[in-house]
Coordinates of C-alpha atoms in Angstrom, one line a residue:
Chain T
M496 CA -42.3 21.4 41.0
K497 CA -41.2 19.4 37.9
E498 CA -37.5 18.8 37.3
T499 CA -36.2 20.8 34.3
V500 CA -34.3 18.7 31.8
I501 CA -33.7 21.2 29.0
D502 CA -33.1 24.9 29.4
A503 CA -32.5 26.8 26.3
H504 CA -31.5 30.5 26.7
N505 CA -31.7 33.1 24.1
L506 CA -30.9 30.6 21.3
S507 CA -30.1 32.1 17.9
K508 CA -28.7 30.5 14.7
I509 CA -27.7 33.0 12.1
Y510 CA -26.4 32.1 8.6
D511 CA -24.4 34.5 6.5
E512 CA -23.7 36.7 9.5
K513 CA -21.3 38.9 7.5
T514 CA -23.5 39.6 4.4
I515 CA -27.3 39.4 4.8
P516 CA -28.0 37.6 8.1
V517 CA -30.6 34.9 8.0
Y518 CA -32.1 33.9 11.3
A519 CA -32.8 30.1 11.4
L520 CA -33.5 30.6 15.1
N521 CA -34.1 33.9 16.7
K522 CA -33.6 34.4 20.4
V523 CA -35.6 31.3 21.5
H524 CA -36.1 30.5 25.2
L525 CA -37.4 27.0 26.1
H526 CA -37.8 24.9 29.2
I527 CA -38.7 21.3 29.1
S528 CA -39.4 19.3 32.2
R529 CA -39.0 15.6 32.8
G530 CA -41.7 13.4 31.4
E531 CA -43.1 15.9 29.0
F532 CA -44.5 14.7 25.6
T533 CA -43.9 17.9 23.5
A534 CA -44.5 18.5 19.8
I535 CA -42.8 21.4 18.0
K536 CA -44.8 22.3 15.0
G537 CA -44.5 24.9 12.3
P538 CA -44.1 25.3 8.5
S539 CA -40.9 24.2 6.7
G540 CA -38.1 26.5 7.5
S541 CA -39.6 27.7 10.7
G542 CA -36.6 26.5 12.7
K543 CA -38.0 23.2 14.3
T544 CA -35.1 21.0 13.2
T545 CA -32.6 23.7 13.9
L546 CA -34.0 24.0 17.5
L547 CA -33.8 20.2 17.9
N548 CA -30.2 20.2 16.6
M549 CA -29.3 22.8 19.1
I550 CA -30.9 21.0 22.0
G551 CA -29.3 17.7 20.9
G552 CA -25.9 19.3 20.6
L553 CA -25.7 18.5 16.9
D554 CA -25.3 22.1 15.9
E555 CA -23.8 25.1 17.6
P556 CA -25.9 28.2 18.3
S557 CA -24.6 31.6 17.0
E558 CA -25.9 33.1 20.3
G559 CA -27.3 31.7 23.5
F560 CA -26.7 28.3 25.2
V561 CA -28.4 25.1 26.1
E562 CA -28.3 23.5 29.5
I563 CA -29.2 19.8 29.9
N564 CA -29.6 18.9 33.6
G565 CA -27.5 21.9 34.5
T566 CA -24.7 21.1 32.0
N567 CA -24.1 23.9 29.5
I568 CA -23.6 21.7 26.4
T569 CA -22.8 24.7 24.2
E570 CA -19.4 24.8 25.9
L571 CA -18.7 21.2 25.2
K572 CA -16.5 20.4 22.2
G573 CA -15.5 17.4 20.1
N574 CA -15.6 14.0 21.8
E575 CA -16.7 15.6 25.1
L576 CA -19.9 16.6 23.4
I577 CA -20.3 13.3 21.6
D578 CA -19.9 11.5 24.9
F579 CA -22.5 13.8 26.4
R580 CA -24.9 12.9 23.7
L581 CA -24.1 9.2 24.1
N582 CA -25.0 9.3 27.8
N583 CA -27.9 11.7 27.8
I584 CA -29.8 12.1 24.6
G585 CA -31.7 9.7 22.4
F586 CA -32.4 10.5 18.8
V587 CA -35.1 9.3 16.4
F588 CA -34.7 10.5 12.8
Q589 CA -37.3 10.9 10.1
S590 CA -35.7 8.3 7.9
Y591 CA -35.0 5.8 10.7
N592 CA -31.2 5.8 10.1
L593 CA -30.7 2.3 11.4
I594 CA -27.3 0.8 10.8
P595 CA -28.0 -1.3 7.7
V596 CA -25.4 -4.0 8.5
L597 CA -26.8 -4.7 12.0
T598 CA -29.9 -6.7 13.0
A599 CA -32.8 -5.2 14.9
K600 CA -31.3 -6.5 18.2
E601 CA -27.8 -5.2 17.3
N602 CA -29.2 -1.8 16.4
I603 CA -31.1 -1.6 19.7
E604 CA -28.1 -2.6 21.8
F605 CA -25.7 -0.4 19.8
I606 CA -25.7 2.6 22.1
M607 CA -25.5 0.5 25.2
L608 CA -22.5 -1.3 23.8
L609 CA -20.9 2.1 23.1
Q610 CA -21.5 2.9 26.7
K611 CA -19.9 -0.3 27.7
R612 CA -22.9 -1.5 29.7
P613 CA -22.7 -5.1 31.1
K614 CA -23.8 -7.7 28.5
E615 CA -26.5 -9.1 30.8
E616 CA -28.1 -5.7 31.4
T617 CA -27.9 -5.0 27.7
D618 CA -29.5 -8.3 26.6
Q619 CA -32.3 -7.9 29.2
R620 CA -33.0 -4.3 28.1
V621 CA -33.0 -5.2 24.4
L622 CA -35.5 -8.1 24.9
E623 CA -37.7 -6.0 27.1
L624 CA -37.8 -3.2 24.4
L625 CA -38.3 -5.6 21.6
K626 CA -41.3 -6.9 23.4
Q627 CA -42.6 -3.4 24.1
I628 CA -42.4 -2.5 20.4
G629 CA -43.9 -5.8 19.4
L630 CA -40.9 -7.0 17.3
E631 CA -39.7 -10.0 19.3
D632 CA -40.0 -12.1 16.2
K633 CA -37.9 -9.8 14.2
I634 CA -34.9 -9.9 16.5
D635 CA -32.4 -11.1 13.8
K636 CA -33.8 -9.1 10.9
R637 CA -31.8 -6.5 9.3
P638 CA -33.4 -3.1 8.5
Q639 CA -33.9 -3.8 4.8
E640 CA -36.0 -6.8 5.9
L641 CA -38.3 -4.6 8.0
S642 CA -41.1 -2.3 7.0
G643 CA -40.8 1.5 7.5
G644 CA -43.0 1.3 10.6
Q645 CA -41.0 -1.6 12.0
Q646 CA -37.7 0.2 11.3
Q647 CA -38.9 3.3 13.1
R648 CA -40.0 1.2 16.1
V649 CA -36.5 -0.2 16.2
A650 CA -35.1 3.3 16.0
V651 CA -37.3 4.4 19.0
A652 CA -36.2 1.3 20.9
R653 CA -32.5 2.1 20.1
A654 CA -33.0 5.7 21.4
L655 CA -34.7 4.4 24.6
A656 CA -32.4 1.5 25.3
P657 CA -29.8 3.4 27.4
K658 CA -32.5 5.3 29.3
P659 CA -31.4 8.8 28.2
Q660 CA -32.5 12.1 29.8
F661 CA -34.8 12.7 26.8
I662 CA -35.5 11.7 23.3
L663 CA -35.5 14.1 20.3
A664 CA -37.5 12.9 17.4
D665 CA -37.3 14.8 14.1
E666 CA -40.5 14.2 12.2
P667 CA -40.6 10.5 13.3
T668 CA -43.9 9.7 11.5
A669 CA -43.2 11.6 8.3
N670 CA -42.4 8.5 6.3
L671 CA -45.0 6.2 7.8
D672 CA -48.5 5.3 6.8
S673 CA -51.3 6.2 9.2
V674 CA -51.5 2.7 10.8
S675 CA -47.8 2.6 11.4
A676 CA -47.8 6.2 12.6
E677 CA -50.6 5.6 15.2
N678 CA -48.9 2.4 16.3
L679 CA -45.6 4.2 16.8
L680 CA -47.3 7.0 18.7
D681 CA -49.0 4.4 21.0
I682 CA -45.7 2.9 21.7
M683 CA -44.0 6.2 22.5
L684 CA -46.8 7.4 24.7
K685 CA -46.8 4.1 26.5
L686 CA -43.0 4.4 27.1
N687 CA -43.4 8.0 28.1
Q688 CA -45.9 7.0 30.7
E689 CA -44.2 3.8 31.9
E690 CA -40.6 5.0 31.9
N691 CA -41.4 8.7 32.5
M692 CA -39.3 9.4 29.4
T693 CA -39.2 12.9 28.0
F694 CA -40.1 13.1 24.3
I695 CA -39.7 16.2 22.1
F696 CA -40.9 16.0 18.5
S697 CA -40.6 18.3 15.5
T698 CA -43.6 17.5 13.3
H699 CA -46.0 18.5 10.7
D700 CA -48.2 15.5 11.5
Q701 CA -51.5 16.5 13.0
R702 CA -51.8 13.0 14.6
V703 CA -48.7 13.7 16.6
I704 CA -49.8 17.2 17.5
N705 CA -53.2 15.9 18.6
R706 CA -51.6 13.4 21.0
A707 CA -48.9 15.7 22.4
R708 CA -49.5 17.1 25.8
R709 CA -47.6 20.3 25.0
V710 CA -47.4 21.9 21.6
I711 CA -44.9 24.6 20.6
T712 CA -45.5 26.5 17.4
M713 CA -42.6 28.1 15.6
E714 CA -42.5 30.6 12.8
D715 CA -39.5 32.3 11.2
G716 CA -37.2 31.0 13.9
K717 CA -39.3 32.1 16.8
I718 CA -41.6 30.4 19.2
V719 CA -45.0 32.0 18.5
E720 CA -47.1 29.8 20.7
D721 CA -46.5 27.4 23.6
T722 CA -49.5 25.5 25.1
A723 CA -47.6 25.0 28.3
E724 CA -47.8 28.7 28.9
T725 CA -51.3 28.9 27.4
V726 CA -50.6 32.3 26.0
I727 CA -49.3 33.5 22.6
I728 CA -45.8 34.5 23.3
H729 CA -45.2 36.3 20.1
K730 CA -47.8 37.2 17.5
P731 CA -46.8 36.7 13.9
K732 CA -46.9 39.9 11.8
Chain W
M298 CA -19.0 -4.0 17.7
L299 CA -16.6 -1.9 15.6
I300 CA -15.1 -5.1 14.1
K301 CA -18.6 -6.4 13.4
I302 CA -19.7 -3.2 11.6
A303 CA -16.4 -2.8 9.7
G304 CA -16.5 -6.5 8.7
R305 CA -20.1 -6.4 7.5
N306 CA -19.6 -3.1 5.7
L307 CA -17.2 -4.8 3.4
W308 CA -19.9 -6.6 1.6
R309 CA -22.4 -3.7 1.3
N310 CA -20.8 -2.7 -1.9
K311 CA -19.3 -5.9 -3.3
K312 CA -18.0 -4.2 -6.5
R313 CA -16.0 -1.7 -4.4
S314 CA -14.6 -4.3 -2.1
V315 CA -13.6 -6.5 -5.0
I316 CA -11.8 -3.4 -6.6
I317 CA -9.8 -2.8 -3.5
I318 CA -9.0 -6.5 -2.9
S319 CA -7.9 -6.7 -6.6
A320 CA -5.8 -3.5 -6.3
V321 CA -4.0 -4.9 -3.2
S322 CA -3.5 -8.3 -4.9
I323 CA -2.3 -6.9 -8.1
G324 CA -0.1 -4.4 -6.4
L325 CA 1.5 -7.1 -4.3
W326 CA 1.8 -9.4 -7.2
A327 CA 3.3 -6.8 -9.5
G328 CA 5.7 -5.5 -6.8
T329 CA 6.8 -9.0 -5.9
F330 CA 7.2 -10.1 -9.4
L331 CA 9.0 -7.0 -10.4
T332 CA 11.5 -7.4 -7.6
A333 CA 12.0 -11.1 -8.5
F334 CA 12.5 -10.1 -12.2
Y335 CA 15.2 -7.6 -11.4
N336 CA 16.7 -10.0 -8.9
G337 CA 16.9 -12.7 -11.4
M338 CA 18.4 -10.4 -14.0
I339 CA 21.1 -9.1 -11.6
E340 CA 21.9 -12.6 -10.3
Q341 CA 22.2 -13.8 -13.8
R342 CA 24.4 -10.9 -14.8
I343 CA 26.6 -11.5 -11.7
N344 CA 26.8 -15.2 -12.3
T345 CA 27.7 -14.6 -16.0
A346 CA 30.3 -12.1 -15.0
I347 CA 31.9 -14.4 -12.5
G348 CA 31.5 -17.7 -14.4
K349 CA 32.3 -16.5 -17.9
E350 CA 34.1 -13.2 -17.8
V351 CA 36.0 -12.0 -14.8
S352 CA 36.0 -14.9 -12.3
H353 CA 36.0 -14.3 -8.5
L354 CA 39.4 -12.8 -8.2
Q355 CA 42.1 -11.4 -10.4
L356 CA 45.8 -10.8 -9.7
H357 CA 47.8 -8.2 -11.5
H358 CA 51.0 -6.2 -11.1
P359 CA 49.9 -3.1 -9.0
K360 CA 50.5 -0.8 -12.0
F361 CA 49.0 -3.0 -14.7
R362 CA 45.4 -2.0 -14.6
S363 CA 46.1 1.8 -14.9
D364 CA 47.2 1.6 -18.5
Y365 CA 47.4 -2.1 -19.4
D366 CA 51.1 -1.9 -20.2
I367 CA 52.7 -5.3 -20.8
Q368 CA 55.8 -4.3 -18.9
Y369 CA 53.8 -4.6 -15.7
Y370 CA 53.5 -8.4 -15.7
L371 CA 53.5 -10.7 -12.7
P372 CA 57.0 -11.8 -11.7
D373 CA 57.3 -15.6 -11.1
S374 CA 53.9 -16.0 -12.7
Q375 CA 54.0 -19.8 -13.1
K376 CA 55.0 -20.3 -9.4
M377 CA 52.3 -17.9 -8.3
L378 CA 49.7 -19.8 -10.4
Q379 CA 50.8 -23.2 -8.8
T380 CA 50.5 -21.7 -5.3
I381 CA 47.0 -20.4 -6.0
E382 CA 45.9 -23.7 -7.7
S383 CA 46.9 -25.6 -4.6
D384 CA 44.5 -23.6 -2.4
S385 CA 41.6 -25.7 -1.2
L386 CA 39.1 -22.8 -1.7
V387 CA 40.1 -22.4 -5.3
K388 CA 38.2 -24.3 -8.0
I389 CA 40.4 -23.3 -10.9
A390 CA 43.0 -20.6 -11.7
A391 CA 44.4 -19.6 -15.1
G392 CA 47.1 -17.3 -16.3
R393 CA 46.6 -14.8 -19.1
V394 CA 48.6 -12.5 -21.2
M395 CA 46.5 -9.4 -21.7
L396 CA 47.5 -7.1 -24.5
K397 CA 45.9 -4.0 -25.9
G398 CA 46.3 -4.0 -29.6
M399 CA 44.7 -3.9 -33.0
I400 CA 43.3 -6.6 -35.2
A401 CA 43.4 -5.9 -39.0
S402 CA 42.0 -7.5 -42.1
A403 CA 41.8 -6.4 -45.7
A404 CA 38.6 -4.7 -44.8
G405 CA 39.8 -2.6 -41.9
S406 CA 41.1 -2.7 -38.4
S407 CA 39.7 -2.5 -34.9
G408 CA 41.1 -1.8 -31.4
I409 CA 40.9 -4.9 -29.2
T410 CA 42.1 -6.7 -26.1
I411 CA 44.1 -9.7 -27.0
N412 CA 43.5 -12.5 -24.4
G413 CA 46.5 -14.8 -24.5
V414 CA 44.9 -17.8 -22.6
Q415 CA 45.9 -21.2 -21.3
A416 CA 43.5 -23.1 -23.6
E417 CA 42.4 -25.9 -21.4
K418 CA 42.3 -23.9 -18.1
E419 CA 40.6 -21.0 -19.7
N420 CA 37.9 -23.3 -21.0
S421 CA 37.3 -24.6 -17.5
L422 CA 37.4 -21.1 -16.1
T423 CA 35.1 -19.2 -18.6
K424 CA 33.6 -22.0 -20.7
L425 CA 35.1 -20.3 -23.7
Q426 CA 34.5 -23.3 -25.9
S427 CA 30.8 -23.2 -25.2
K428 CA 30.6 -19.7 -26.6
I429 CA 31.9 -20.8 -30.0
I430 CA 29.2 -20.7 -32.7
K431 CA 31.3 -21.7 -35.6
G432 CA 34.7 -23.5 -35.9
S433 CA 36.6 -25.5 -33.3
Y434 CA 38.5 -24.7 -30.1
F435 CA 42.3 -24.4 -29.9
D436 CA 44.4 -27.3 -31.0
A437 CA 47.1 -28.2 -28.5
E438 CA 49.5 -28.9 -31.3
K439 CA 49.0 -25.8 -33.4
S440 CA 50.2 -22.2 -32.8
N441 CA 49.0 -18.9 -34.0
E442 CA 45.3 -19.7 -33.8
I443 CA 42.8 -17.0 -33.0
I444 CA 39.2 -17.0 -31.9
I445 CA 37.3 -13.9 -32.8
S446 CA 33.8 -12.8 -32.1
E447 CA 30.9 -12.7 -34.5
K448 CA 30.8 -8.9 -34.2
I449 CA 34.5 -8.5 -35.2
R450 CA 34.0 -11.1 -38.0
K451 CA 31.3 -9.0 -39.5
K452 CA 33.0 -5.7 -39.0
L453 CA 36.3 -6.9 -40.6
K454 CA 34.6 -9.2 -43.0
L455 CA 36.7 -12.2 -41.8
E456 CA 35.9 -15.9 -42.0
I457 CA 37.2 -19.2 -40.5
N458 CA 40.6 -20.2 -41.8
K459 CA 41.3 -16.7 -43.0
K460 CA 44.2 -14.7 -41.4
A461 CA 44.0 -11.6 -39.3
I462 CA 47.0 -9.5 -38.2
L463 CA 47.4 -8.7 -34.5
T464 CA 49.5 -5.7 -33.7
F465 CA 50.6 -4.7 -30.1
Q466 CA 53.5 -3.2 -28.2
D467 CA 56.0 -5.5 -26.5
K468 CA 57.5 -5.1 -23.1
E469 CA 60.2 -2.7 -24.4
G470 CA 57.6 -0.6 -26.3
N471 CA 58.4 -2.0 -29.7
L472 CA 55.6 -2.7 -32.1
A473 CA 55.1 -6.4 -32.6
A474 CA 52.8 -8.0 -35.3
E475 CA 51.8 -11.5 -36.1
A476 CA 49.4 -13.2 -38.4
F477 CA 46.8 -15.6 -36.8
R478 CA 44.5 -18.1 -38.5
I479 CA 40.9 -17.8 -37.5
I480 CA 39.8 -21.1 -36.1
A481 CA 36.5 -20.2 -34.4
I482 CA 33.9 -17.5 -34.0
Y483 CA 32.4 -16.9 -30.6
K484 CA 29.3 -15.0 -29.4
T485 CA 28.3 -14.1 -25.8
I486 CA 25.3 -12.3 -24.5
N487 CA 27.6 -9.3 -23.8
A488 CA 27.8 -7.2 -27.0
P489 CA 30.4 -4.7 -25.7
Y490 CA 32.6 -7.5 -24.6
D491 CA 32.3 -9.2 -28.0
E492 CA 33.3 -6.1 -29.9
S493 CA 36.6 -5.8 -28.1
N494 CA 38.0 -9.3 -27.2
V495 CA 39.9 -11.9 -29.2
F496 CA 41.5 -15.1 -27.9
V497 CA 44.9 -16.6 -28.7
K498 CA 47.0 -19.1 -26.8
N499 CA 49.3 -17.5 -24.3
T500 CA 52.2 -19.3 -25.8
A501 CA 51.6 -17.6 -29.1
V502 CA 52.0 -14.1 -27.7
D503 CA 54.1 -14.2 -24.5
S504 CA 57.4 -14.4 -26.3
L505 CA 56.4 -11.7 -28.8
A506 CA 55.3 -9.5 -25.9
G507 CA 58.6 -10.1 -24.2
I508 CA 57.4 -12.1 -21.2
P509 CA 58.1 -15.7 -22.1
N510 CA 56.1 -18.0 -19.8
G511 CA 54.8 -15.0 -17.9
F512 CA 51.3 -13.7 -17.3
N513 CA 50.1 -10.3 -16.5
E514 CA 46.8 -11.6 -15.2
I515 CA 45.8 -14.6 -13.1
A516 CA 42.1 -15.2 -12.9
V517 CA 40.8 -17.3 -10.0
L518 CA 37.4 -19.1 -9.8
L519 CA 36.5 -20.1 -6.2
K520 CA 34.5 -23.0 -5.2
S521 CA 32.0 -20.6 -3.6
N522 CA 31.3 -16.9 -3.7
A523 CA 30.8 -17.1 0.1
T524 CA 34.5 -17.5 0.6
L525 CA 35.4 -14.5 -1.5
D526 CA 36.6 -12.2 1.3
E527 CA 38.4 -15.0 3.0
S528 CA 40.3 -16.0 -0.2
L529 CA 41.0 -12.4 -1.0
A530 CA 42.6 -11.9 2.4
Q531 CA 44.7 -15.1 2.1
L532 CA 46.0 -14.2 -1.3
Q533 CA 46.8 -10.7 -0.2
Q534 CA 48.9 -12.2 2.6
K535 CA 50.7 -14.6 0.3
F536 CA 51.4 -12.0 -2.4
P537 CA 51.7 -8.7 -0.7
N538 CA 53.2 -6.9 -3.7
T539 CA 50.4 -7.9 -6.0
E540 CA 47.2 -6.2 -6.7
I541 CA 44.4 -8.6 -6.0
K542 CA 40.8 -7.5 -6.8
S543 CA 37.5 -9.2 -6.4
W544 CA 34.9 -9.2 -9.1
K545 CA 33.1 -6.3 -7.4
E546 CA 36.2 -4.1 -7.8
I547 CA 37.1 -5.4 -11.2
T548 CA 33.8 -4.6 -12.7
P549 CA 32.5 -1.5 -11.0
E550 CA 30.0 -1.2 -13.8
L551 CA 28.4 -4.3 -12.5
G552 CA 28.0 -2.6 -9.1
L553 CA 26.5 0.3 -11.0
T554 CA 24.2 -2.1 -12.8
V555 CA 23.1 -3.6 -9.5
S556 CA 22.5 -0.1 -8.1
V557 CA 20.6 1.1 -11.2
A558 CA 18.5 -2.1 -11.1
D559 CA 17.8 -1.4 -7.4
Q560 CA 16.8 2.2 -8.3
M561 CA 14.6 0.9 -11.2
T562 CA 12.9 -1.5 -8.8
L563 CA 12.3 1.3 -6.4
I564 CA 10.9 3.6 -9.1
F565 CA 8.6 0.9 -10.5
M566 CA 7.6 -0.1 -6.9
G567 CA 6.8 3.6 -6.3
I568 CA 4.6 3.7 -9.4
I569 CA 2.8 0.5 -8.4
L570 CA 2.3 1.8 -4.8
A571 CA 1.2 5.2 -6.0
A572 CA -1.4 3.5 -8.2
L573 CA -2.5 1.3 -5.3
A574 CA -2.7 4.3 -3.0
F575 CA -4.7 6.3 -5.6
G576 CA -7.1 3.4 -6.0
I577 CA -7.6 2.9 -2.2
V578 CA -8.0 6.7 -1.5
N579 CA -10.6 7.0 -4.2
T580 CA -12.6 3.9 -3.4
M581 CA -12.5 4.4 0.4
M582 CA -13.3 8.1 -0.1
M583 CA -16.4 7.0 -2.1
A584 CA -17.3 4.6 0.7
V585 CA -17.1 7.5 3.2
L586 CA -19.0 10.0 1.0
E587 CA -21.7 7.5 0.2
R588 CA -22.2 6.9 3.9
T589 CA -22.1 10.6 5.0
R590 CA -25.6 10.4 6.4
E591 CA -24.8 7.2 8.3
I592 CA -21.6 8.5 9.7
G593 CA -23.4 11.7 10.7
M594 CA -26.0 9.4 12.5
L595 CA -23.2 7.5 14.3
L596 CA -21.7 10.8 15.5
A597 CA -25.2 12.0 16.6
L598 CA -25.8 8.8 18.5
G599 CA -22.5 9.1 20.4
M600 CA -19.9 7.1 18.5
N601 CA -16.8 9.2 19.0
K602 CA -14.5 10.3 16.3
F603 CA -11.7 7.9 17.3
K604 CA -14.0 5.0 16.9
I605 CA -15.3 6.2 13.5
F606 CA -11.6 6.6 12.4
I607 CA -10.8 3.1 13.6
M608 CA -13.9 1.7 11.9
I609 CA -12.8 3.1 8.5
L610 CA -9.2 1.9 9.0
L611 CA -10.6 -1.6 10.1
E612 CA -12.6 -1.8 6.8
T613 CA -9.4 -1.1 4.9
F614 CA -7.5 -3.6 7.1
F615 CA -10.0 -6.3 6.3
L616 CA -9.8 -5.6 2.6
I617 CA -6.0 -5.8 2.8
L618 CA -6.2 -9.0 4.7
A619 CA -8.3 -10.4 1.9
G620 CA -6.1 -9.0 -0.8
C621 CA -2.6 -9.9 0.6
P622 CA -2.9 -13.7 0.5
I623 CA -4.2 -13.6 -3.0
G624 CA -1.4 -11.4 -4.1
I625 CA 1.3 -13.4 -2.3
I626 CA 0.0 -16.7 -3.7
L627 CA -0.2 -15.3 -7.2
A628 CA 3.3 -13.8 -6.9
L629 CA 4.9 -16.9 -5.5
L630 CA 3.2 -19.0 -8.2
T631 CA 4.4 -16.7 -11.0
V632 CA 7.9 -16.5 -9.6
A633 CA 8.1 -20.3 -9.1
I634 CA 6.9 -21.0 -12.6
T635 CA 9.0 -18.4 -14.4
N636 CA 12.0 -19.4 -12.2
K637 CA 11.8 -22.8 -13.8
T638 CA 10.7 -21.9 -17.4
G639 CA 12.5 -18.6 -17.6
L640 CA 11.1 -15.5 -19.1
D641 CA 12.0 -15.4 -22.8
L642 CA 12.6 -11.8 -23.9
S643 CA 14.3 -12.9 -27.1
S644 CA 12.5 -10.2 -29.1
Y645 CA 14.6 -7.7 -27.1
T646 CA 17.8 -9.7 -27.3
E647 CA 19.8 -7.0 -28.9
T648 CA 18.8 -4.5 -26.2
Y649 CA 19.5 -6.9 -23.4
S650 CA 22.8 -8.2 -24.7
S651 CA 24.1 -4.7 -25.3
F652 CA 24.0 -4.4 -21.5
G653 CA 25.4 -7.8 -20.9
Y654 CA 22.2 -9.6 -20.0
D655 CA 20.8 -12.8 -21.3
S656 CA 17.5 -12.8 -23.2
V657 CA 16.0 -15.4 -20.8
I658 CA 15.5 -14.1 -17.3
Y659 CA 14.9 -16.4 -14.4
P660 CA 13.1 -14.4 -11.7
S661 CA 14.1 -15.2 -8.1
L662 CA 13.0 -13.9 -4.7
T663 CA 14.3 -14.0 -1.2
W664 CA 12.1 -14.1 1.9
N665 CA 13.4 -10.7 2.9
Q666 CA 12.4 -9.2 -0.4
L667 CA 8.9 -10.6 -0.1
Q668 CA 8.6 -9.3 3.4
T669 CA 9.7 -5.8 2.2
V670 CA 7.1 -5.7 -0.6
L671 CA 4.4 -7.0 1.7
L672 CA 5.3 -4.4 4.3
L673 CA 5.3 -1.6 1.7
V674 CA 1.9 -2.6 0.3
I675 CA 0.3 -2.8 3.7
L676 CA 1.9 0.5 4.8
T677 CA 0.7 2.2 1.5
A678 CA -2.8 0.8 2.0
F679 CA -3.0 2.0 5.6
I680 CA -1.6 5.5 4.8
S681 CA -4.1 5.7 1.9
A682 CA -6.9 4.8 4.2
L683 CA -6.0 7.7 6.6
F684 CA -7.3 10.3 4.1
P685 CA -10.8 8.9 3.8
A686 CA -10.8 8.2 7.6
K687 CA -9.8 11.8 8.3
R688 CA -12.5 13.0 5.9
A689 CA -15.0 11.1 8.0
L690 CA -13.9 12.9 11.1
Q691 CA -14.5 16.3 9.6
L692 CA -18.2 15.6 9.1
N693 CA -20.7 17.6 11.0
P694 CA -23.5 15.5 12.3
A695 CA -26.3 18.0 11.7
E696 CA -25.1 18.7 8.1
S697 CA -24.5 15.0 7.4
L698 CA -28.0 14.0 8.5
K699 CA -29.5 16.3 6.0
K700 CA -27.9 14.4 3.1

């Protein structure tokens, strides 16, 4: 049996609870196992990003809770939650979000430095990742000196560097051309296989969906289809 | 890592950094120069008061200063003066006959203080001769000479060689009057003083006042202000039945002036610091708001709030670090130059002289004052940076990442 990394129970996010409640997320249950390569698809406003934010501890659910490796992160507050994210979750954002004043190498080692990992280990890991993403020659380049695809590869390496429990990627290919997008997917799949790293994407991109081993479809804040379960969980009206 | 990010962040928006560095430099420069300006003004006023008006110490009959009655003169004045002059801490001492009276001319009259002075000693004590703008100083051979101020001359329409009548009460309370020939016109920077003081030789009024060879005031100029308290104590021991006051007690208005100047410095410093704080809060707030998404990302990645808070404070610290030396160098240069050349405020002479100040101010600064201004500027900058830093802490990562 595969080890469960993420366990989301009855997750809801309701805006304007007192007036007209709007369900950004509506009683969602989700289990993700180690090593999965999962895409969450759905139209805009279907709740993909909200679900990722809940799983990543960036947003609080109105109802329900999220367990990461048995820790209920919904109960964590302030710096406790930030520290949990630091040590367990990797993030890749749609618009790369690299630190503009740091070089590619410094961006990749950033989280490991926050974790106070030994310098030798950090340097070794950064070089290894730079090689894996094919940017050894861009080690001292700042983000503005890199293309969008290269920046996103650095962002993936940054997320991977500290070997988190899983990586959440919010529309990682949305701003990339098709060659860069394919390239990035190749790298992520390779890392998924080589390091058994769990990836969860929110995406509109069919290329990502095509290569995902599990596809979750969302509509109106609900999971309406999950290929892991091979049955439609909830039919749209 | 924090230091690296904060340091590099400074040059992401050069214009903004230059604004803060300039604000700190200008704040420091303005605060320091303002302190030096007031310092110079007060020092000058005190030096003028001691060197040209009241001297370091004054001796009187214990009742004299309450109503300036001539009957309260110093017994054995001459002997007392000799004893004081023989003191090694004393530079010079001079006796005076001080009378409240009237000066009259054909054009009118005016209430005045008649200073019956020992001509030579008085000149050494208060540089009276240097204040003369027209005419010549007392002639040792002649009597009944008077030196009046330019203000009194104008008011009573008097001229050199003309006569003015002085009227005052003698020791017995009788009215005494005498005509004096005007030999000189003086002018000081202290307009109120000029309006109410005339000078005659003590020998011309002491007998008329009923105290031949007596004084009701002895003014003492010390070799150094540093020995003020020591000399005061010594004289009090020597002349226990005499009222001996230092310049601080004789001219309480001077103490008030110092205190008003201190308060003015504080008010202006407050305004400068408030402007500095406003500038820093605004600029750093802009820096935080512009980087909302980035700060949200740092929070998401796991940089805790304390580190983000420190990062913003470090950025301000680096800006202050750049601004302070510039401000200090500018301030020290300005103070050094103006201390030599003086700041000529002659277009405001009337205003300044009505308060007893010279129109040329020589700003001066002590190390302690510079430290205080520096500390205040740094503190203000740090306190101002707390608001934007606190704002950064309130950001929600999920919301910030949407921006």
